[in-house]
Amino acid sequence: MAWKGESDGRMRSEGVIGFVSGAGKSFLGTASRVVRSRSRGRGLSCSLSEPFVRSGSAFDYPRIVTLSTSVNDWVVQRGLPSERPDILGLCTWFVVLYFGFSDKIRLGTALRKMMAESLEQANVGKDVAEGIATAFHTFPFIFGALFIDSVLRGGLGPGFAASGGISLSLWAMIFELGRPRERSEEELEEERQAFQAFCEFAEKSLDRRGRCHYVEVATEFRRQYPKYRDPRVLNDQVLKRFVASWAPAARRTKAGYYKDLSVKTDSIRDVF
């Protein structure tokens, strides 16, 4: 009769060996089915409910993916990164490319305007050109973000791609906060009309010599053109830009006095 402890140890050992043997047979059976499927020359197809081991050795790629091996092999054969696009990386690099680092205008807005102008020159209606440009101007930035994220993830790793995209996107947002607000076509047209009215006023009421204060110019202009009497319609900052555009040689001091600019005392003042 065998010793009870020896019998128990033998039983445990045989149980462990049987479990390992059964697991190995199960794994080898699954691996052989995968190999037979590949040997038929047909790529594996699967759904989200049927994942399979990534192409290559099961020990080299212990990750489960849902892409078909045919697509993955096609990408690898052409030297492209086989990593799937990362949503966070795609969004951050899109923000970097679309908003850019200009302190005047977004890169996306500049491209949209260029596309609209090109379509208008091609005898496309203004409204149609604006619609097409608005709908398609983001596509180059999406493809660019996808390319940058894929290259960085494949070459330098996902950590570098993610950290670089987040850092640069924060800088792009800082530039966006410092940029002036984009104005609509109606606002730009109103400003053009206001500048035209100021030029008419300046030709008959201002002289590019002498000295005067800004308040004198603003008061006289608003008196002759009651439409712009309300500062909410035409504020002082815009009016100062009008003065600088009409008389670029005039210099304004910190106290608000202009040199080489004055209001004509004998000018004809038409009150509308």
Backbone as JSON, one array per atom type, in Angstrom:
{
  "sequence": "MAWKGESDGRMRSEGVIGFVSGAGKSFLGTASRVVRSRSRGRGLSCSLSEPFVRSGSAFDYPRIVTLSTSVNDWVVQRGLPSERPDILGLCTWFVVLYFGFSDKIRLGTALRKMMAESLEQANVGKDVAEGIATAFHTFPFIFGALFIDSVLRGGLGPGFAASGGISLSLWAMIFELGRPRERSEEELEEERQAFQAFCEFAEKSLDRRGRCHYVEVATEFRRQYPKYRDPRVLNDQVLKRFVASWAPAARRTKAGYYKDLSVKTDSIRDVF",
  "N": [[0.87, -1.2, 0.0], [0.59, 2.17, -0.86], [2.11, 5.13, 0.51], [0.03, 7.57, 2.03], [0.5, 10.32, 1.67], [2.29, 10.24, -0.46], [0.64, 9.15, -2.39], [-1.32, 11.12, -2.64], [0.29, 13.21, -3.61], [1.11, 12.15, -6.08], [-1.34, 11.99, -7.38], [-2.03, 14.67, -7.54], [0.05, 15.61, -9.2], [-0.42, 14.12, -11.53], [-2.88, 15.2, -12.17], [-2.26, 17.92, -12.74], [-0.51, 17.6, -14.91], [-2.26, 16.45, -16.73], [-4.08, 18.55, -17.1], [-2.43, 20.57, -18.24], [-1.65, 19.21, -20.53], [-4.12, 18.88, -21.83], [-4.8, 21.61, -22.29], [-2.7, 22.32, -23.98], [-3.19, 20.68, -26.22], [-5.61, 21.78, -27.01], [-4.81, 24.4, -27.72], [-2.94, 23.83, -29.78], [-4.62, 22.59, -31.57], [-6.3, 24.7, -32.3], [-4.39, 26.44, -33.43], [-3.52, 24.85, -35.58], [-5.81, 24.79, -37.14], [-5.94, 27.47, -37.9], [-3.59, 27.65, -39.43], [-4.21, 25.82, -41.5], [-6.31, 27.19, -42.65], [-4.99, 29.45, -43.65], [-3.32, 28.23, -45.47], [-4.93, 27.61, -47.58], [-4.94, 29.81, -49.14], [-6.7, 31.86, -48.85], [-7.8, 34.87, -47.4], [-8.5, 35.45, -43.97], [-11.7, 36.2, -42.72], [-13.63, 38.13, -40.48], [-15.75, 39.12, -37.75], [-16.76, 41.54, -35.26], [-17.46, 39.89, -33.21], [-15.92, 37.65, -33.58], [-12.95, 37.51, -33.0], [-9.42, 37.16, -33.82], [-6.05, 35.87, -33.61], [-3.44, 38.16, -34.22], [-1.69, 38.59, -37.38], [1.24, 36.64, -37.83], [3.48, 35.15, -35.4], [1.85, 33.62, -32.64], [3.03, 34.07, -30.22], [4.6, 36.27, -30.62], [2.78, 38.29, -31.14], [0.74, 38.93, -28.95], [-1.89, 40.02, -29.01], [-5.3, 40.78, -29.64], [-7.05, 41.38, -32.55], [-9.4, 42.82, -34.87], [-9.18, 43.1, -37.55], [-9.03, 41.87, -40.9], [-6.72, 39.36, -42.01], [-5.9, 39.62, -44.61], [-6.1, 42.35, -45.32], [-4.32, 43.43, -43.43], [-1.88, 42.16, -44.18], [-1.64, 43.27, -46.72], [-1.14, 45.94, -46.11], [1.28, 45.76, -44.66], [3.03, 44.66, -46.59], [3.39, 46.79, -48.29], [4.9, 48.54, -46.89], [3.68, 50.26, -45.13], [2.56, 51.69, -41.98], [1.26, 49.3, -39.77], [-0.37, 49.78, -37.65], [-3.55, 50.49, -36.28], [-5.51, 53.48, -36.79], [-5.42, 55.95, -34.25], [-7.94, 57.39, -32.34], [-7.75, 59.57, -30.57], [-5.19, 60.58, -31.26], [-5.66, 61.22, -33.94], [-7.59, 63.25, -33.7], [-6.21, 65.24, -32.23], [-4.02, 65.9, -33.91], [-5.45, 66.78, -36.1], [-6.57, 69.13, -35.05], [-4.22, 70.59, -34.7], [-3.32, 70.95, -37.37], [-5.55, 72.17, -38.61], [-6.19, 74.55, -37.15], [-3.68, 75.76, -36.8], [-0.76, 77.95, -36.4], [-0.9, 80.66, -36.81], [-1.27, 84.13, -36.15], [-3.27, 85.58, -37.25], [-5.19, 84.32, -38.96], [-7.01, 81.24, -39.25], [-5.63, 78.19, -40.55], [-7.42, 76.44, -41.74], [-9.59, 78.14, -42.32], [-8.35, 79.88, -44.12], [-7.79, 78.1, -46.24], [-10.41, 77.39, -46.94], [-11.41, 79.82, -47.92], [-9.71, 80.21, -50.1], [-10.44, 78.03, -51.71], [-13.13, 78.69, -52.22], [-12.82, 81.11, -53.65], [-11.43, 80.19, -55.9], [-13.34, 78.5, -57.04], [-15.32, 80.35, -57.65], [-14.01, 81.84, -59.61], [-14.04, 79.95, -61.56], [-16.46, 80.2, -62.73], [-18.53, 79.37, -61.07], [-21.4, 79.69, -59.07], [-21.63, 82.07, -56.36], [-22.84, 81.31, -53.9], [-22.98, 78.53, -54.26], [-20.26, 77.95, -54.51], [-19.33, 78.68, -51.95], [-20.71, 76.79, -50.43], [-19.64, 74.33, -51.37], [-16.92, 74.67, -50.74], [-17.06, 74.9, -47.95], [-17.98, 72.36, -47.28], [-15.95, 70.57, -48.12], [-13.43, 71.47, -47.36], [-12.21, 70.53, -45.07], [-11.23, 67.99, -45.51], [-8.47, 67.67, -46.52], [-7.05, 68.23, -44.15], [-7.9, 66.21, -42.44], [-6.9, 63.88, -43.73], [-4.19, 64.55, -43.63], [-3.74, 64.6, -40.84], [-4.26, 61.92, -40.24], [-2.16, 60.69, -41.65], [0.16, 61.78, -40.39], [-0.19, 60.9, -37.73], [-0.14, 58.1, -38.1], [2.45, 57.67, -39.14], [4.1, 58.62, -37.04], [3.29, 56.94, -34.93], [4.04, 54.46, -35.95], [6.8, 54.83, -36.33], [8.01, 56.14, -34.07], [6.53, 55.38, -31.92], [3.45, 54.94, -30.05], [3.22, 56.51, -27.74], [4.87, 58.8, -28.12], [3.6, 59.92, -30.35], [1.05, 60.54, -29.33], [1.62, 62.31, -27.15], [2.99, 64.36, -28.48], [0.99, 65.29, -30.25], [-0.97, 66.19, -28.42], [0.41, 68.25, -27.03], [1.07, 70.11, -29.11], [-1.49, 70.68, -30.02], [-2.56, 72.06, -27.85], [-1.01, 74.39, -27.95], [-1.92, 75.34, -30.41], [-4.55, 75.97, -29.7], [-4.08, 78.07, -27.96], [-3.13, 80.03, -29.73], [-5.47, 80.28, -31.19], [-7.2, 81.49, -29.34], [-6.01, 83.97, -29.18], [-6.4, 85.08, -31.66], [-8.18, 87.39, -33.81], [-11.78, 87.58, -33.96], [-13.48, 85.76, -36.46], [-15.08, 87.4, -39.05], [-18.28, 87.77, -40.6], [-19.45, 87.79, -44.06], [-21.37, 89.77, -44.33], [-20.73, 91.54, -42.25], [-18.19, 92.37, -43.09], [-18.87, 93.65, -45.48], [-20.41, 95.79, -44.5], [-18.4, 97.18, -43.14], [-16.78, 97.92, -45.29], [-18.48, 99.69, -46.63], [-18.67, 101.66, -44.65], [-16.01, 102.57, -44.6], [-15.82, 103.63, -47.15], [-17.63, 105.75, -46.89], [-16.22, 107.24, -44.98], [-13.94, 107.95, -46.44], [-15.09, 109.67, -48.35], [-15.9, 111.71, -46.62], [-13.36, 112.48, -45.59], [-12.04, 113.51, -47.84], [-13.26, 115.93, -48.3], [-13.29, 117.24, -45.85], [-10.98, 116.93, -44.32], [-7.48, 117.6, -43.9], [-4.21, 116.88, -44.99], [-2.18, 117.94, -43.31], [-0.93, 120.03, -40.63], [-2.28, 119.99, -37.25], [-4.35, 118.08, -35.08], [-6.85, 116.77, -32.83], [-7.91, 113.41, -32.18], [-10.57, 113.28, -31.35], [-11.76, 115.47, -32.55], [-11.81, 114.75, -35.25], [-13.41, 112.41, -35.16], [-15.79, 113.43, -34.06], [-16.63, 115.28, -36.0], [-16.95, 113.61, -38.25], [-18.99, 111.83, -37.38], [-21.0, 113.65, -37.04], [-21.56, 114.53, -39.6], [-22.32, 112.18, -40.77], [-24.83, 110.7, -39.64], [-25.59, 108.04, -39.48], [-23.47, 106.6, -38.48], [-23.22, 107.54, -35.95], [-23.68, 106.25, -33.57], [-21.53, 104.55, -31.43], [-21.65, 101.78, -31.32], [-22.28, 100.96, -33.83], [-20.13, 101.81, -35.39], [-17.16, 101.6, -34.04], [-14.53, 103.27, -32.11], [-12.01, 102.11, -32.5], [-12.11, 100.97, -35.07], [-12.58, 103.28, -36.53], [-10.21, 104.69, -36.11], [-8.49, 103.05, -37.53], [-9.43, 103.59, -40.07], [-8.64, 106.26, -40.33], [-5.85, 105.94, -40.27], [-5.51, 104.48, -42.62], [-6.36, 106.29, -44.6], [-4.71, 108.5, -44.22], [-1.72, 107.7, -44.1], [0.71, 108.88, -43.44], [0.25, 110.43, -41.25], [0.8, 110.83, -37.79], [-0.08, 109.59, -34.65], [-0.13, 110.66, -31.33], [0.33, 109.45, -27.91], [-1.45, 110.85, -26.42], [-3.5, 111.27, -28.16], [-3.33, 113.12, -30.22], [-2.96, 114.13, -33.6], [-0.35, 114.44, -35.95], [0.37, 116.17, -38.92], [-2.23, 116.1, -39.86], [-5.44, 117.49, -40.01], [-8.6, 119.14, -39.33], [-10.54, 120.74, -41.72], [-11.32, 124.11, -41.49], [-12.96, 125.61, -43.09], [-14.47, 123.75, -44.39], [-17.12, 122.13, -46.23], [-19.94, 121.21, -44.6], [-22.09, 118.78, -44.73], [-25.11, 117.95, -43.44], [-26.94, 115.17, -42.86]],
  "CA": [[0.0, 0.0, 0.0], [1.41, 3.38, -0.96], [1.91, 6.14, 1.56], [-1.07, 8.47, 1.65], [1.05, 11.58, 1.14], [2.84, 9.98, -1.79], [-0.49, 8.96, -3.3], [-1.91, 12.44, -2.91], [1.18, 13.99, -4.48], [1.06, 11.59, -7.42], [-2.62, 12.37, -7.97], [-1.96, 16.09, -7.92], [0.95, 15.75, -10.35], [-1.09, 13.62, -12.72], [-3.94, 16.16, -12.54], [-1.65, 19.1, -13.37], [-0.01, 17.21, -16.23], [-3.41, 16.27, -17.62], [-4.62, 19.87, -17.44], [-1.51, 21.22, -19.18], [-1.71, 18.48, -21.8], [-5.38, 19.23, -22.49], [-4.72, 22.99, -22.78], [-1.8, 22.34, -25.13], [-3.89, 20.11, -27.37], [-6.61, 22.76, -27.47], [-4.12, 25.49, -28.42], [-2.37, 23.34, -31.03], [-5.72, 22.35, -32.49], [-6.72, 26.01, -32.84], [-3.32, 26.93, -34.31], [-3.5, 24.07, -36.83], [-6.94, 25.23, -37.97], [-5.56, 28.75, -38.49], [-2.6, 27.38, -40.48], [-4.89, 25.22, -42.64], [-7.1, 28.23, -43.32], [-4.1, 30.3, -44.43], [-2.72, 27.46, -46.56], [-5.85, 27.56, -48.72], [-4.73, 30.99, -49.97], [-7.79, 32.8, -48.69], [-7.66, 35.66, -46.18], [-9.53, 35.23, -42.96], [-12.66, 37.28, -42.5], [-14.19, 37.99, -39.15], [-16.55, 40.22, -37.26], [-16.37, 41.95, -33.92], [-17.71, 38.77, -32.3], [-15.02, 36.56, -33.9], [-11.57, 38.0, -33.12], [-8.42, 36.13, -34.03], [-4.71, 36.33, -33.31], [-2.88, 38.98, -35.29], [-0.79, 37.86, -38.27], [2.54, 36.39, -37.23], [3.46, 34.15, -34.34], [0.95, 33.95, -31.53], [3.83, 34.51, -29.1], [5.1, 37.59, -30.97], [1.68, 39.26, -31.16], [-0.31, 38.47, -28.02], [-3.0, 40.97, -29.0], [-6.43, 40.35, -30.45], [-7.52, 42.43, -33.43], [-10.57, 42.44, -35.65], [-8.91, 43.32, -38.97], [-8.75, 40.63, -41.63], [-5.29, 39.21, -42.3], [-5.61, 40.04, -45.98], [-5.86, 43.79, -45.28], [-3.1, 43.67, -42.68], [-0.75, 41.77, -45.02], [-1.52, 44.25, -47.81], [-0.51, 47.15, -45.56], [2.66, 45.47, -44.3], [3.8, 44.46, -47.81], [3.68, 48.09, -48.92], [5.73, 49.33, -46.01], [2.89, 51.21, -44.36], [2.38, 51.28, -40.6], [0.14, 48.39, -39.61], [-1.18, 50.15, -36.51], [-4.81, 51.12, -36.6], [-5.49, 54.89, -36.4], [-5.85, 56.26, -32.9], [-8.91, 58.47, -32.41], [-7.19, 60.73, -29.87], [-4.13, 61.15, -32.08], [-6.26, 61.81, -35.14], [-8.26, 64.51, -33.33], [-5.23, 66.26, -31.83], [-3.27, 66.37, -35.08], [-6.38, 67.57, -36.91], [-6.63, 70.46, -34.44], [-2.95, 71.27, -34.99], [-3.26, 71.34, -38.78], [-6.66, 73.03, -39.01], [-6.11, 75.87, -36.53], [-2.37, 76.31, -37.12], [-0.08, 78.82, -35.46], [-0.93, 82.03, -37.31], [-1.97, 85.04, -35.25], [-4.24, 86.36, -38.01], [-6.29, 83.54, -39.52], [-6.83, 79.79, -39.2], [-5.26, 77.57, -41.82], [-8.64, 75.92, -42.33], [-10.35, 79.26, -42.89], [-7.63, 80.35, -45.31], [-8.01, 77.14, -47.32], [-11.8, 77.48, -47.38], [-11.56, 81.03, -48.74], [-9.03, 79.97, -51.37], [-11.27, 77.13, -52.51], [-14.31, 79.43, -52.67], [-12.41, 82.06, -54.69], [-11.1, 79.43, -57.11], [-14.59, 78.03, -57.65], [-15.99, 81.52, -58.23], [-13.31, 82.16, -60.86], [-14.42, 78.92, -62.53], [-17.86, 80.48, -63.11], [-19.47, 78.72, -60.16], [-22.09, 80.68, -58.27], [-21.01, 82.38, -55.07], [-23.43, 80.47, -52.86], [-22.56, 77.15, -54.5], [-18.83, 77.86, -54.19], [-19.19, 78.69, -50.5], [-21.17, 75.51, -49.9], [-18.67, 73.27, -51.69], [-15.7, 74.9, -49.97], [-17.34, 74.59, -46.55], [-18.17, 70.92, -47.1], [-14.8, 69.75, -48.46], [-12.13, 72.04, -47.02], [-11.6, 69.83, -43.94], [-10.69, 66.69, -45.89], [-7.01, 67.62, -46.51], [-6.53, 68.21, -42.78], [-8.18, 64.88, -41.89], [-5.92, 62.96, -44.29], [-2.88, 64.91, -43.09], [-3.67, 64.14, -39.45], [-4.16, 60.46, -40.27], [-0.82, 60.32, -42.1], [1.14, 62.12, -39.35], [-0.36, 60.01, -36.58], [0.29, 56.75, -38.47], [3.91, 57.65, -39.27], [4.71, 58.76, -35.71], [3.01, 55.73, -34.15], [4.83, 53.37, -36.48], [8.23, 55.08, -36.24], [8.48, 56.55, -32.75], [5.72, 54.79, -30.87], [2.19, 55.64, -29.78], [3.38, 57.51, -26.69], [5.38, 60.04, -28.71], [2.56, 60.49, -31.22], [-0.02, 61.12, -28.51], [2.11, 63.46, -26.39], [3.26, 65.45, -29.42], [-0.27, 65.84, -30.72], [-1.63, 66.94, -27.34], [1.17, 69.47, -26.76], [0.91, 71.07, -30.2], [-2.89, 71.12, -30.09], [-2.74, 73.09, -26.82], [-0.45, 75.62, -28.5], [-2.84, 75.82, -31.44], [-5.69, 76.58, -29.03], [-3.63, 79.37, -27.44], [-3.15, 80.95, -30.88], [-6.87, 80.51, -31.56], [-7.76, 82.45, -28.4], [-5.44, 85.29, -29.44], [-6.77, 85.57, -32.99], [-9.45, 88.13, -33.87], [-12.95, 86.78, -34.36], [-13.76, 85.75, -37.9], [-16.3, 88.15, -39.35], [-19.07, 87.27, -41.73], [-19.41, 88.62, -45.25], [-22.22, 90.95, -44.09], [-19.96, 92.49, -41.44], [-17.14, 92.94, -43.93], [-19.49, 94.58, -46.41], [-20.75, 97.0, -43.74], [-17.18, 97.93, -42.88], [-16.35, 98.53, -46.55], [-19.33, 100.85, -46.85], [-18.28, 102.69, -43.69], [-14.74, 103.15, -45.03], [-16.11, 104.47, -48.31], [-18.21, 106.99, -46.37], [-15.16, 108.02, -44.34], [-13.09, 108.53, -47.48], [-15.81, 110.83, -48.87], [-15.8, 112.76, -45.6], [-12.0, 112.95, -45.45], [-11.64, 114.28, -49.01], [-13.81, 117.29, -48.25], [-13.24, 117.85, -44.52], [-9.69, 116.75, -43.66], [-6.29, 118.08, -44.61], [-3.05, 116.1, -44.59], [-1.18, 118.81, -42.7], [-1.43, 120.63, -39.41], [-2.45, 119.14, -36.09], [-5.69, 118.01, -34.52], [-7.08, 115.65, -31.92], [-8.79, 112.39, -32.75], [-11.96, 113.58, -31.02], [-12.25, 116.42, -33.55], [-12.1, 113.98, -36.47], [-14.54, 111.52, -34.91], [-17.01, 114.22, -33.85], [-17.06, 115.84, -37.28], [-17.43, 112.53, -39.11], [-20.27, 111.32, -36.89], [-22.0, 114.69, -37.23], [-21.95, 114.56, -41.01], [-22.91, 110.88, -41.11], [-25.55, 110.25, -38.43], [-25.7, 106.58, -39.45], [-22.37, 106.07, -37.69], [-23.1, 108.3, -34.71], [-23.65, 105.3, -32.47], [-20.26, 103.79, -31.43], [-21.88, 100.36, -31.51], [-22.29, 100.72, -35.27], [-18.74, 102.02, -35.83], [-16.42, 101.96, -32.83], [-13.36, 104.14, -32.29], [-10.87, 101.36, -33.02], [-12.26, 100.88, -36.53], [-12.43, 104.63, -37.09], [-8.77, 105.0, -36.1], [-7.9, 102.34, -38.67], [-9.8, 104.35, -41.27], [-7.77, 107.44, -40.39], [-4.51, 105.49, -40.63], [-5.51, 104.06, -44.02], [-6.5, 107.45, -45.48], [-3.53, 109.37, -44.03], [-0.69, 106.86, -43.49], [1.83, 109.68, -42.94], [-0.13, 111.08, -39.99], [1.24, 110.12, -36.6], [-0.92, 109.9, -33.49], [0.57, 110.54, -30.06], [-0.4, 108.72, -26.88], [-2.54, 111.71, -25.94], [-4.56, 111.29, -29.15], [-3.15, 114.2, -31.2], [-2.4, 113.76, -34.89], [0.54, 115.35, -36.64], [0.13, 116.11, -40.37], [-3.65, 115.85, -40.1], [-6.27, 118.51, -39.36], [-9.95, 119.31, -39.85], [-10.66, 122.0, -42.44], [-12.27, 125.02, -40.83], [-13.9, 126.12, -44.09], [-15.03, 122.63, -45.15], [-18.57, 122.1, -46.39], [-20.46, 120.18, -43.72], [-23.44, 118.35, -45.1], [-25.78, 117.24, -42.36], [-28.0, 114.37, -43.43]],
  "C": [[0.9, 1.24, 0.0], [1.07, 4.33, 0.16], [0.89, 7.16, 1.09], [-0.54, 9.77, 1.07], [1.62, 11.4, -0.25], [1.73, 9.82, -2.8], [-1.14, 10.29, -3.66], [-1.04, 13.27, -3.83], [1.16, 13.51, -5.89], [-0.23, 12.01, -8.12], [-2.6, 13.84, -8.39], [-1.09, 16.28, -9.16], [0.28, 15.29, -11.62], [-2.2, 14.57, -13.16], [-3.39, 17.38, -13.24], [-1.17, 18.77, -14.77], [-1.16, 17.02, -17.2], [-4.01, 17.58, -18.04], [-3.76, 20.58, -18.47], [-1.58, 20.54, -20.54], [-2.99, 18.81, -22.55], [-5.36, 20.64, -23.05], [-3.83, 23.07, -24.0], [-2.45, 21.78, -26.37], [-4.92, 21.09, -27.93], [-5.96, 23.89, -28.25], [-3.58, 25.03, -29.75], [-3.47, 23.06, -32.04], [-6.2, 23.64, -33.12], [-5.68, 26.55, -33.81], [-3.31, 26.17, -35.63], [-4.65, 24.47, -37.73], [-6.62, 26.56, -38.64], [-4.59, 28.55, -39.63], [-3.27, 26.78, -41.7], [-5.72, 26.26, -43.39], [-6.21, 29.11, -44.17], [-3.53, 29.54, -45.62], [-3.65, 27.36, -47.75], [-5.71, 28.8, -49.61], [-5.84, 32.01, -49.85], [-7.61, 33.54, -47.37], [-8.8, 35.38, -45.23], [-10.44, 36.44, -42.87], [-13.31, 37.05, -41.16], [-15.04, 39.19, -38.85], [-16.08, 40.58, -35.87], [-16.56, 40.81, -32.91], [-16.78, 37.59, -32.54], [-13.6, 37.08, -34.08], [-10.6, 36.84, -33.33], [-7.06, 36.73, -33.76], [-4.14, 37.06, -34.5], [-1.88, 38.17, -36.11], [0.6, 37.77, -37.67], [2.42, 35.32, -36.16], [2.55, 34.59, -33.21], [1.73, 34.44, -30.33], [4.43, 35.89, -29.36], [4.02, 38.65, -30.87], [0.57, 38.77, -30.22], [-1.44, 39.46, -27.89], [-4.08, 40.47, -29.95], [-6.92, 41.55, -31.26], [-8.71, 41.92, -34.22], [-10.4, 42.74, -37.12], [-8.65, 41.98, -39.64], [-7.27, 40.57, -41.96], [-4.96, 39.67, -43.7], [-5.32, 41.53, -46.03], [-4.57, 44.09, -44.56], [-1.86, 43.31, -43.48], [-0.54, 42.76, -46.16], [-0.82, 45.51, -47.33], [0.96, 46.91, -45.27], [3.53, 45.31, -45.54], [4.18, 45.77, -48.47], [4.44, 49.03, -48.0], [4.99, 50.37, -45.2], [2.76, 50.74, -42.93], [1.13, 50.41, -40.46], [-0.73, 48.73, -38.42], [-2.47, 50.8, -36.98], [-4.79, 52.57, -36.15], [-6.05, 55.07, -35.0], [-6.76, 57.48, -32.95], [-8.37, 59.73, -31.73], [-6.1, 61.39, -30.69], [-4.67, 61.83, -33.32], [-6.89, 63.16, -34.82], [-7.24, 65.59, -32.99], [-4.44, 66.78, -33.02], [-4.17, 67.12, -36.05], [-6.49, 68.98, -36.37], [-5.37, 71.25, -34.76], [-2.93, 71.79, -36.43], [-4.34, 72.35, -39.13], [-6.53, 74.44, -38.43], [-4.76, 76.53, -36.78], [-1.83, 77.24, -36.05], [0.04, 80.24, -35.99], [-1.72, 82.9, -36.34], [-3.02, 85.87, -35.97], [-5.44, 85.52, -38.46], [-5.98, 82.05, -39.37], [-6.38, 79.27, -40.57], [-6.49, 77.0, -42.51], [-9.48, 77.0, -42.98], [-9.68, 79.79, -44.15], [-7.84, 79.41, -46.49], [-9.44, 77.22, -47.84], [-12.01, 78.7, -48.27], [-10.88, 80.85, -50.09], [-9.84, 79.07, -52.28], [-12.5, 77.86, -53.05], [-13.96, 80.41, -53.78], [-12.08, 81.33, -55.99], [-12.35, 78.94, -57.82], [-15.36, 79.19, -58.28], [-15.33, 81.93, -59.54], [-13.62, 81.15, -61.95], [-15.89, 79.02, -62.92], [-18.87, 79.64, -62.31], [-20.11, 79.8, -59.3], [-21.47, 80.87, -56.9], [-21.54, 81.48, -53.97], [-23.01, 79.02, -53.01], [-21.09, 76.97, -54.15], [-18.6, 77.84, -52.69], [-19.62, 77.36, -49.9], [-20.19, 74.38, -50.15], [-17.4, 73.43, -50.85], [-15.9, 74.56, -48.5], [-17.42, 73.09, -46.31], [-16.88, 70.12, -47.26], [-13.47, 70.3, -47.97], [-11.46, 71.33, -45.84], [-10.92, 68.52, -44.33], [-9.16, 66.67, -45.95], [-6.42, 67.56, -45.11], [-6.79, 66.85, -42.12], [-7.16, 63.87, -42.41], [-4.51, 63.26, -43.77], [-2.71, 64.45, -41.66], [-3.54, 62.63, -39.38], [-2.76, 60.01, -40.67], [0.22, 60.59, -41.01], [1.04, 61.17, -38.17], [0.13, 58.6, -36.9], [1.81, 56.66, -38.55], [4.58, 57.72, -37.9], [4.48, 57.52, -34.86], [3.85, 54.56, -34.63], [6.33, 53.55, -36.29], [8.75, 55.34, -34.84], [7.64, 56.02, -31.6], [4.47, 55.6, -30.58], [2.31, 56.7, -28.7], [3.87, 58.84, -27.23], [4.33, 60.7, -29.57], [1.48, 61.16, -30.41], [0.44, 62.36, -27.78], [2.41, 64.64, -27.31], [2.0, 66.09, -29.93], [-0.97, 66.67, -29.67], [-0.92, 68.26, -27.08], [0.95, 70.52, -27.85], [-0.53, 71.53, -30.33], [-3.19, 72.16, -29.02], [-2.16, 74.42, -27.29], [-1.34, 76.2, -29.59], [-4.06, 76.49, -30.83], [-5.32, 77.94, -28.43], [-3.62, 80.41, -28.56], [-4.59, 81.26, -31.29], [-7.52, 81.53, -30.63], [-7.23, 83.86, -28.67], [-5.8, 85.87, -30.79], [-8.05, 86.39, -32.93], [-10.58, 87.25, -34.38], [-13.17, 86.89, -35.86], [-15.1, 86.42, -38.16], [-16.98, 87.59, -40.59], [-18.95, 88.23, -42.91], [-20.27, 89.88, -45.07], [-21.46, 91.99, -43.27], [-18.85, 93.14, -42.25], [-17.7, 93.94, -44.93], [-19.89, 95.87, -45.71], [-19.51, 97.83, -43.45], [-16.65, 98.59, -44.16], [-17.19, 99.77, -46.87], [-18.98, 101.99, -45.9], [-16.97, 103.34, -44.1], [-14.94, 104.03, -46.25], [-16.72, 105.8, -47.88], [-17.15, 107.85, -45.7], [-14.25, 108.67, -45.37], [-13.77, 109.74, -48.11], [-15.75, 112.0, -47.89], [-14.4, 113.34, -45.55], [-11.58, 113.82, -46.63], [-12.13, 115.73, -48.93], [-13.62, 117.98, -46.9], [-11.91, 117.71, -43.81], [-8.57, 117.24, -44.56], [-5.09, 117.31, -44.08], [-1.9, 117.0, -44.15], [-1.8, 119.43, -41.45], [-1.52, 119.61, -38.28], [-3.9, 119.17, -35.65], [-5.78, 116.81, -33.59], [-8.04, 114.66, -32.58], [-10.26, 112.7, -32.49], [-12.56, 114.54, -32.04], [-12.65, 115.68, -34.83], [-13.35, 113.12, -36.27], [-15.84, 112.3, -34.76], [-17.53, 114.77, -35.17], [-17.61, 114.76, -38.22], [-18.81, 112.03, -38.66], [-21.37, 112.38, -37.03], [-22.49, 114.74, -38.67], [-22.62, 113.26, -41.45], [-23.59, 110.3, -39.87], [-25.7, 108.73, -38.35], [-24.65, 105.95, -38.56], [-22.18, 106.84, -36.39], [-23.02, 107.39, -33.5], [-22.34, 104.51, -32.51], [-20.44, 102.29, -31.6], [-21.95, 99.99, -32.99], [-20.89, 100.82, -35.84], [-17.94, 102.48, -34.61], [-15.17, 102.75, -33.15], [-12.16, 103.38, -32.85], [-10.93, 101.24, -34.54], [-12.06, 102.24, -37.17], [-10.96, 105.06, -37.1], [-8.06, 104.26, -37.23], [-8.24, 103.04, -39.97], [-8.9, 105.56, -41.44], [-6.36, 107.04, -40.83], [-4.44, 105.05, -42.08], [-5.59, 105.25, -44.96], [-5.29, 108.36, -45.4], [-2.43, 108.56, -43.36], [0.49, 107.65, -42.94], [1.51, 110.35, -41.62], [0.27, 110.19, -38.82], [0.4, 110.57, -35.41], [-0.12, 109.66, -32.22], [-0.27, 109.74, -29.07], [-1.57, 109.54, -26.34], [-3.67, 111.82, -26.95], [-4.44, 112.37, -30.19], [-2.48, 113.65, -32.45], [-1.48, 114.86, -35.39], [0.4, 115.1, -38.13], [-1.29, 115.67, -40.68], [-4.45, 116.9, -39.33], [-7.63, 118.53, -40.03], [-10.04, 120.69, -40.49], [-11.71, 122.88, -41.77], [-13.31, 125.54, -41.81], [-14.51, 125.0, -44.92], [-16.54, 122.72, -45.18], [-19.1, 120.93, -45.58], [-21.9, 119.91, -44.1], [-24.01, 117.52, -43.97], [-26.96, 116.51, -42.96], [-29.1, 114.19, -42.4]]
}
